[in-house]
Short mmCIF file of C-alpha atoms and ligand atoms in Angstrom, two decimals:
data_model
loop_
_atom_site.label_atom_id
_atom_site.label_comp_id
_atom_site.label_asym_id
_atom_site.label_seq_id
_atom_site.Cartn_x
_atom_site.Cartn_y
_atom_site.Cartn_z
CA UNK A 1 16.25 -6.78 24.57
CA UNK A 2 19.10 -6.94 25.95
CA UNK A 3 20.71 -3.59 24.93
CA UNK A 4 24.44 -4.63 25.07
CA UNK A 5 23.21 -7.13 22.49
CA UNK A 6 21.30 -4.96 20.54
CA UNK A 7 24.18 -2.78 20.63
CA UNK A 8 26.95 -4.92 19.18
CA UNK A 9 24.24 -6.49 16.63
CA UNK A 10 24.56 -2.61 15.47
CA UNK A 11 27.84 -2.60 15.05
CA UNK A 12 28.21 -5.71 13.03
CA UNK A 13 25.48 -4.09 11.03
CA UNK A 14 27.20 -1.08 10.47
CA UNK A 15 30.49 -2.59 9.66
CA UNK A 16 28.64 -4.41 6.72
CA UNK A 17 28.95 -8.07 8.28
CA UNK A 18 25.87 -10.45 6.88
CA UNK A 19 23.12 -11.44 9.35
CA UNK A 20 22.86 -14.91 8.89
CA UNK A 21 19.78 -17.53 9.88
CA UNK A 22 21.22 -18.60 13.43
CA UNK A 23 22.87 -14.99 14.40
CA UNK A 24 21.34 -13.31 17.33
CA UNK A 25 18.70 -10.79 15.49
CA UNK A 26 16.64 -8.48 17.35
CA UNK A 27 12.71 -9.46 17.24
CA UNK A 28 11.66 -6.13 15.43
CA UNK A 29 14.51 -7.28 12.36
CA UNK A 30 13.13 -10.38 12.18
CA UNK A 31 9.49 -9.80 12.17
CA UNK A 32 10.72 -6.50 9.31
CA UNK A 33 12.55 -8.67 7.00
CA UNK A 34 9.33 -11.06 7.21
CA UNK A 35 7.16 -8.31 6.01
CA UNK A 36 9.19 -7.14 3.56
CA UNK A 37 10.52 -10.32 2.17
CA UNK A 38 7.02 -12.44 2.38
CA UNK A 39 5.68 -9.22 0.33
CA UNK A 40 8.49 -9.36 -2.12
CA UNK A 41 7.56 -13.26 -2.60
CA UNK A 42 3.99 -12.46 -2.89
CA UNK A 43 4.53 -9.66 -5.51
CA UNK A 44 6.64 -11.90 -7.83
CA UNK A 45 4.10 -14.60 -7.33
CA UNK A 46 0.95 -12.48 -8.34
CA UNK A 47 2.92 -10.43 -10.66
CA UNK A 48 2.72 -13.42 -13.24
CA UNK A 49 -0.60 -12.70 -13.49
CA UNK A 50 -1.08 -9.89 -15.66
CA UNK A 51 1.63 -11.13 -17.81
CA UNK A 52 0.64 -14.82 -17.93
CA UNK A 53 -2.70 -13.10 -19.31
CA UNK A 54 -0.72 -12.40 -22.89
CA UNK A 55 1.67 -15.79 -23.43
CA UNK A 56 -1.75 -17.37 -25.37
CA UNK A 57 -1.87 -14.45 -27.49
CA UNK A 58 1.49 -12.92 -28.08
CA UNK A 59 2.28 -11.79 -31.67
CA UNK A 60 5.17 -14.23 -32.61
CA UNK A 61 6.13 -17.42 -31.36
CA UNK A 62 9.80 -16.00 -30.65
CA UNK A 63 7.83 -13.42 -28.09
CA UNK A 64 5.62 -16.19 -26.76
CA UNK A 65 8.43 -18.13 -25.77
CA UNK A 66 10.03 -14.73 -24.43
CA UNK A 67 7.32 -14.72 -22.16
CA UNK A 68 6.27 -17.95 -20.89
CA UNK A 69 10.30 -18.25 -20.01
CA UNK A 70 10.27 -14.81 -17.74
CA UNK A 71 6.98 -15.69 -16.47
CA UNK A 72 8.35 -18.77 -15.18
CA UNK A 73 11.49 -16.31 -13.98
CA UNK A 74 9.15 -15.07 -11.43
CA UNK A 75 7.72 -17.92 -9.93
CA UNK A 76 11.63 -19.26 -9.25
CA UNK A 77 12.28 -15.73 -7.78
CA UNK A 78 8.95 -16.45 -5.65
CA UNK A 79 10.36 -19.54 -4.53
CA UNK A 80 13.45 -18.26 -3.67
CA UNK A 81 12.28 -15.57 -1.53
CA UNK A 82 9.85 -17.57 0.32
CA UNK A 83 13.07 -20.10 0.92
CA UNK A 84 14.92 -17.23 2.42
CA UNK A 85 11.84 -16.24 4.34
CA UNK A 86 11.78 -19.29 5.98
CA UNK A 87 14.84 -19.00 7.46
CA UNK A 88 13.42 -16.65 9.50
CA UNK A 89 11.21 -19.36 11.08
CA UNK A 90 7.89 -18.74 9.25
CA UNK A 91 6.61 -21.39 7.10
CA UNK A 92 5.45 -20.77 3.25
CA UNK A 93 2.25 -22.58 4.05
CA UNK A 94 1.98 -19.69 6.72
CA UNK A 95 2.56 -16.11 4.90
CA UNK A 96 0.88 -17.74 1.80
CA UNK A 97 -2.45 -18.03 3.97
CA UNK A 98 -1.64 -14.65 5.10
CA UNK A 99 -1.25 -13.26 1.63
CA UNK A 100 -4.55 -15.33 0.68
CA UNK A 101 -6.58 -13.80 3.33
CA UNK A 102 -5.33 -9.76 3.31
CA UNK A 103 -3.20 -9.87 6.30
CA UNK A 104 0.12 -9.55 3.78
CA UNK A 105 0.61 -7.38 0.79
CA UNK A 106 1.97 -7.55 -2.44
CA UNK A 107 3.15 -4.87 -4.75
CA UNK A 108 0.35 -2.42 -5.59
CA UNK A 109 1.38 -2.74 -9.42
CA UNK A 110 -0.03 -5.87 -10.30
CA UNK A 111 -3.35 -4.86 -9.21
CA UNK A 112 -3.39 -2.70 -12.27
CA UNK A 113 -4.58 -4.86 -15.77
CA UNK A 114 -3.03 -5.57 -19.26
CA UNK A 115 -5.11 -4.47 -21.45
CA UNK A 116 -3.22 -5.63 -24.48
CA UNK A 117 0.43 -6.30 -26.19
CA UNK A 118 1.94 -2.59 -25.67
CA UNK A 119 1.04 -3.38 -21.80
CA UNK A 120 3.17 -6.54 -21.58
CA UNK A 121 5.81 -4.19 -23.30
CA UNK A 122 5.07 -1.42 -20.95
CA UNK A 123 5.17 -4.04 -17.87
CA UNK A 124 8.41 -4.81 -18.84
CA UNK A 125 10.11 -1.66 -19.75
CA UNK A 126 8.55 0.30 -16.62
CA UNK A 127 7.37 -2.48 -13.90
CA UNK A 128 10.82 -4.90 -14.28
CA UNK A 129 12.78 -1.25 -14.48
CA UNK A 130 11.40 -0.05 -11.35
CA UNK A 131 11.86 -3.48 -9.59
CA UNK A 132 15.10 -3.55 -10.43
CA UNK A 133 15.67 -0.02 -9.57
CA UNK A 134 14.87 -1.09 -6.20
CA UNK A 135 16.25 -4.34 -6.24
CA UNK A 136 19.65 -3.77 -7.14
CA UNK A 137 20.86 -2.15 -4.10
CA UNK A 138 19.08 -4.42 -1.63
CA UNK A 139 22.01 -7.02 -2.87
CA UNK A 140 23.53 -5.65 -0.22
CA UNK A 141 21.05 -5.74 2.40
CA UNK A 142 22.24 -6.94 5.60
CA UNK A 143 20.73 -10.57 5.40
CA UNK A 144 22.38 -12.71 3.64
CA UNK A 145 20.00 -15.06 2.48
CA UNK A 146 17.87 -12.27 1.48
CA UNK A 147 20.91 -10.35 0.04
CA UNK A 148 22.14 -13.89 -1.75
CA UNK A 149 18.60 -14.15 -3.43
CA UNK A 150 18.29 -10.63 -4.74
CA UNK A 151 22.04 -11.10 -6.89
CA UNK A 152 20.38 -14.23 -8.72
CA UNK A 153 17.24 -12.42 -9.38
CA UNK A 154 18.92 -9.14 -10.41
CA UNK A 155 20.32 -10.92 -13.52
CA UNK A 156 17.33 -12.31 -14.18
CA UNK A 157 15.34 -9.06 -13.86
CA UNK A 158 17.52 -7.41 -16.07
CA UNK A 159 16.54 -9.43 -19.16
CA UNK A 160 12.95 -8.75 -18.38
CA UNK A 161 13.44 -5.13 -18.50
CA UNK A 162 15.49 -5.34 -21.60
CA UNK A 163 12.79 -7.77 -23.00
CA UNK A 164 10.17 -5.24 -22.30
CA UNK A 165 12.01 -2.15 -23.58
CA UNK A 166 12.54 -4.55 -26.85
CA UNK A 167 8.73 -5.00 -27.28
CA UNK A 168 7.60 -1.32 -26.73
CA UNK A 169 10.31 -0.29 -29.03
CA UNK A 170 9.04 -2.36 -31.67
CA UNK A 171 5.53 -0.57 -31.16
CA UNK A 172 6.57 2.72 -30.40
CA UNK A 173 8.74 2.19 -33.92
CA UNK A 174 5.55 0.61 -35.67
CA UNK A 175 2.35 1.75 -37.43
CA UNK A 176 0.53 4.49 -36.23
CA UNK A 177 -1.71 2.47 -34.15
CA UNK A 178 1.17 0.60 -32.46
CA UNK A 179 2.81 3.80 -31.35
CA UNK A 180 -0.54 5.08 -30.16
CA UNK A 181 -1.13 1.91 -28.09
CA UNK A 182 2.30 2.25 -27.00
CA UNK A 183 1.62 5.50 -25.84
CA UNK A 184 -1.52 5.06 -24.02
CA UNK A 185 0.14 1.86 -22.03
CA UNK A 186 3.10 4.72 -21.22
CA UNK A 187 0.16 6.74 -19.87
CA UNK A 188 -1.78 4.11 -17.81
CA UNK A 189 1.57 2.49 -16.26
CA UNK A 190 3.82 5.92 -15.64
CA UNK A 191 1.78 6.57 -12.11
CA UNK A 192 1.01 3.29 -10.84
CA UNK A 193 5.41 2.48 -11.98
CA UNK A 194 6.48 5.03 -9.59
CA UNK A 195 4.17 4.27 -6.82
CA UNK A 196 6.04 1.11 -6.80
CA UNK A 197 8.87 2.46 -4.58
CA UNK A 198 6.45 3.22 -1.72
CA UNK A 199 4.72 6.45 0.04
CA UNK A 200 6.81 9.56 0.36
CA UNK A 201 9.76 9.68 2.75
CA UNK A 202 7.53 11.49 4.90
CA UNK A 203 4.53 9.05 4.90
CA UNK A 204 7.15 5.93 4.97
CA UNK A 205 6.47 4.13 8.46
CA UNK A 206 9.69 1.87 8.24
CA UNK A 207 12.04 3.29 6.01
CA UNK A 208 14.11 5.04 9.11
CA UNK A 209 14.73 1.58 11.20
CA UNK A 210 14.84 0.08 8.08
CA UNK A 211 18.08 1.87 6.52
CA UNK A 212 19.22 1.88 9.83
CA UNK A 213 18.93 -1.69 10.09
CA UNK A 214 20.26 -2.14 6.00
CA UNK A 215 17.20 -3.90 5.26
CA UNK A 216 16.61 -0.64 3.16
CA UNK A 217 19.52 0.71 1.72
CA UNK A 218 17.67 4.11 0.17
CA UNK A 219 14.37 5.89 1.00
CA UNK A 220 11.50 5.51 -1.41
CA UNK A 221 11.68 9.16 -2.72
CA UNK A 222 15.74 8.28 -3.47
CA UNK A 223 14.92 5.34 -5.49
CA UNK A 224 11.40 6.85 -7.30
CA UNK A 225 13.83 10.10 -8.67
CA UNK A 226 17.02 7.42 -10.16
CA UNK A 227 13.88 5.80 -12.07
CA UNK A 228 12.46 8.85 -13.41
CA UNK A 229 16.31 10.19 -14.17
CA UNK A 230 16.58 6.72 -15.79
CA UNK A 231 13.13 6.35 -17.77
CA UNK A 232 13.05 9.91 -19.48
CA UNK A 233 16.05 9.53 -21.36
CA UNK A 234 14.57 5.83 -23.10
CA UNK A 235 11.04 7.28 -23.61
CA UNK A 236 12.27 10.11 -25.44
CA UNK A 237 14.41 7.66 -27.80
CA UNK A 238 11.59 5.73 -28.13
CA UNK A 239 9.54 8.78 -29.00
CA UNK A 240 7.16 8.38 -26.70
CA UNK A 241 6.19 11.26 -24.18
CA UNK A 242 6.02 10.87 -20.28
CA UNK A 243 2.17 11.93 -19.10
CA UNK A 244 3.32 14.44 -16.69
CA UNK A 245 3.39 18.20 -17.50
CA UNK A 246 5.37 19.36 -15.17
CA UNK A 247 8.04 17.14 -16.17
CA UNK A 248 11.17 19.28 -16.26
CA UNK A 249 14.95 19.13 -15.97
CA UNK A 250 16.17 20.80 -13.16
CA UNK A 251 19.91 21.98 -13.64
CA UNK A 252 20.35 22.68 -10.20
CA UNK A 253 19.39 19.63 -8.58
CA UNK A 254 20.49 17.61 -11.48
CA UNK A 255 17.48 15.84 -12.13
CA UNK A 256 14.07 15.38 -13.49
CA UNK A 257 11.18 17.36 -11.53
CA UNK A 258 8.41 15.51 -11.51
CA UNK A 259 4.38 15.46 -10.31
CA UNK A 260 4.16 12.92 -7.82
CA UNK A 261 1.64 10.35 -7.98
CA UNK A 262 -1.86 10.45 -6.63
CA UNK A 263 -1.42 9.01 -3.04
CA UNK A 264 -5.12 8.49 -2.42
CA UNK A 265 -5.13 5.99 -5.30
CA UNK A 266 -2.35 4.03 -3.80
CA UNK A 267 -3.48 3.56 -0.35
CA UNK A 268 -6.77 2.52 -1.71
CA UNK A 269 -4.62 0.32 -4.01
CA UNK A 270 -3.31 -1.48 -1.12
CA UNK A 271 -5.82 -1.23 1.32
CA UNK A 272 -7.69 -3.75 -1.49
CA UNK A 273 -9.67 -1.54 -3.69
CA UNK A 274 -7.37 -1.29 -6.95
CA UNK A 275 -9.03 -2.39 -10.32
CA UNK A 276 -7.84 -6.27 -9.83
CA UNK A 277 -7.70 -6.87 -6.26
CA UNK A 278 -10.38 -9.40 -6.33
CA UNK A 279 -9.10 -10.93 -9.13
CA UNK A 280 -5.79 -11.31 -7.66
CA UNK A 281 -6.55 -13.06 -4.55
CA UNK A 282 -9.06 -15.11 -6.31
CA UNK A 283 -6.69 -16.39 -8.73
CA UNK A 284 -4.37 -17.04 -5.90
CA UNK A 285 -6.74 -18.68 -3.70
CA UNK A 286 -8.05 -20.83 -6.52
CA UNK A 287 -4.62 -22.14 -7.53
CA UNK A 288 -4.17 -23.27 -4.10
CA UNK A 289 -7.03 -24.88 -3.47
CA UNK A 290 -6.58 -26.62 -6.74
CA UNK A 291 -2.89 -27.31 -5.51
CA UNK A 292 -4.49 -29.09 -1.81
CA UNK A 293 -4.05 -32.59 -3.37
CA UNK A 294 -0.86 -32.64 -4.50
CA UNK A 295 0.31 -31.06 -1.30
CA UNK A 296 -1.79 -33.49 0.51
CA UNK A 297 0.09 -36.50 -1.38
CA UNK A 298 3.52 -35.52 -1.12
CA UNK A 299 2.99 -35.29 2.52
CA UNK A 300 1.47 -38.61 2.46
CA UNK A 301 4.09 -39.69 0.06
CA UNK A 302 6.77 -38.35 2.90
CA UNK A 303 4.85 -39.95 5.76
CA UNK A 304 5.30 -42.96 4.14
CA UNK A 305 8.98 -42.86 2.99
CA UNK A 306 9.99 -41.66 6.49
CA UNK A 307 8.00 -44.84 8.23
CA UNK A 308 9.70 -47.20 6.06
CA UNK A 309 6.79 -48.62 4.47
CA UNK A 310 7.10 -47.88 0.66
CA UNK A 311 6.44 -50.74 -0.95
N1 ACO B 1 2.90 -2.12 -2.93
C1 ACO B 1 2.37 -2.96 -2.00
N2 ACO B 1 2.01 -2.03 -0.53
C2 ACO B 1 3.39 -1.22 -0.62
C3 ACO B 1 3.96 -0.66 -1.42
C4 ACO B 1 3.67 -1.03 -3.08
N3 ACO B 1 4.33 -0.86 -3.88
N4 ACO B 1 4.77 0.35 -1.30
C5 ACO B 1 5.13 0.65 0.36
N5 ACO B 1 4.03 -0.57 0.51
C6 ACO B 1 3.28 -0.43 1.96
C7 ACO B 1 4.29 -1.25 2.85
O1 ACO B 1 4.74 -3.07 2.74
C8 ACO B 1 3.86 -0.78 4.13
O2 ACO B 1 2.75 -1.32 4.48
P1 ACO B 1 2.83 -2.18 6.11
O3 ACO B 1 3.45 -2.00 7.15
O4 ACO B 1 1.27 -2.65 6.15
O5 ACO B 1 4.01 -3.50 5.47
C9 ACO B 1 3.37 0.74 3.82
O6 ACO B 1 2.95 0.51 2.38
C10 ACO B 1 4.21 1.83 4.56
O7 ACO B 1 5.13 1.72 3.36
P2 ACO B 1 6.93 2.01 3.77
O8 ACO B 1 6.95 2.51 5.29
O9 ACO B 1 7.35 2.54 2.86
O10 ACO B 1 7.36 0.46 3.24
P3 ACO B 1 8.27 -0.40 3.04
O11 ACO B 1 9.52 -0.41 3.89
O12 ACO B 1 8.34 -1.49 3.62
O13 ACO B 1 9.40 0.15 1.81
C11 ACO B 1 8.74 -1.02 -0.34
C12 ACO B 1 8.12 -0.36 0.87
C13 ACO B 1 9.76 -0.17 -0.54
C14 ACO B 1 8.13 -1.52 -1.74
C15 ACO B 1 9.91 -1.68 0.54
O14 ACO B 1 9.17 -3.22 1.11
C16 ACO B 1 10.67 -2.79 -0.33
O15 ACO B 1 11.99 -2.35 -0.90
N6 ACO B 1 10.74 -4.11 -0.69
C17 ACO B 1 11.42 -5.07 -1.56
C18 ACO B 1 10.44 -4.65 -3.20
C19 ACO B 1 9.43 -5.53 -3.53
O16 ACO B 1 8.22 -5.81 -2.49
N7 ACO B 1 9.20 -5.14 -4.26
C20 ACO B 1 8.09 -6.15 -5.23
C21 ACO B 1 7.38 -5.53 -6.31
S1 ACO B 1 8.84 -5.84 -7.86
C22 ACO B 1 8.32 -7.51 -8.29
O17 ACO B 1 7.91 -8.06 -7.80
C23 ACO B 1 8.73 -7.59 -9.79
#
């Protein structure tokens, strides 16, 4: 690539200009965005599965209506993000097929099961909490369509986080059994939530370049620390215990010290061997196959309309 073009591109990024679809961009920038936005879109779509599992069994009509709305929002987020990816010259079908045959990833977190209603609260509180922590800075990302999608997504995501916190608050303040369920959900979701931010900075392959291009605004460890600092007081308020004996406020650093997740588990999960990877991909493959006749019908209709043969 022409060094002069690369330098001009970098100075636009440094000046906080947004890059738009028709602007010149380095091939690596385009590829990184397709990977990150595509993975993000897939996460929103696959992320519907663990929660949808509880729609029919939500404890009240109100909780059911809220959960239904939330799961629908996630579908919407996936669609905005697929549209943002399409502006980079890849079709939604192409990246969907890459998800379905395992060439593209989705967030590790959605490979853990939701075993009971407290898990739905924990997912909203912790998983959506971690997602917002990562997504708020992405509103300022350098690629225009991604940044604009993030602005809308963050508004909805903060509602999701609050509904989760409200559900877990109810459980934590309920009967001893309900409180035990809330604690158990926190125990199981704590480390997987910390893993959502990606590997530690020393093992993050893409961070340096992505931050230079302002595709990412923070490192994985920076955001993980912010998440811990924000969540510990929330757990204290709920009367729940973070399952980490090493968790401790460090006055010198002005942050909590905490234990790292088990990174071998993380790498195992992202290479397809988490508790639910097979189920999640099977569900997405089935949805894709079941929807084939709808896509074919829409294409046939569009073709008829184009050739003027619609009755
Ligand atoms: N789950 C699955 N894969 C992950 C995760 C994770 N939590 N974290 C990192 N990885 C993968 C990366 O995709 C990369 O693999 P690849 O090269 O095959 O794509 C590898 O691990 C190394 O990690 P990094 O170099 O740190 O990757 P990256 O710079 O892309 O950072 C991060 C990862 C922080 C997740 C970044 O992609 C990001 O901010 N994405 C946008 C947010 C997002 O996708 N959120 C989805 C979950 S939130 C939700 O859907 C509700």
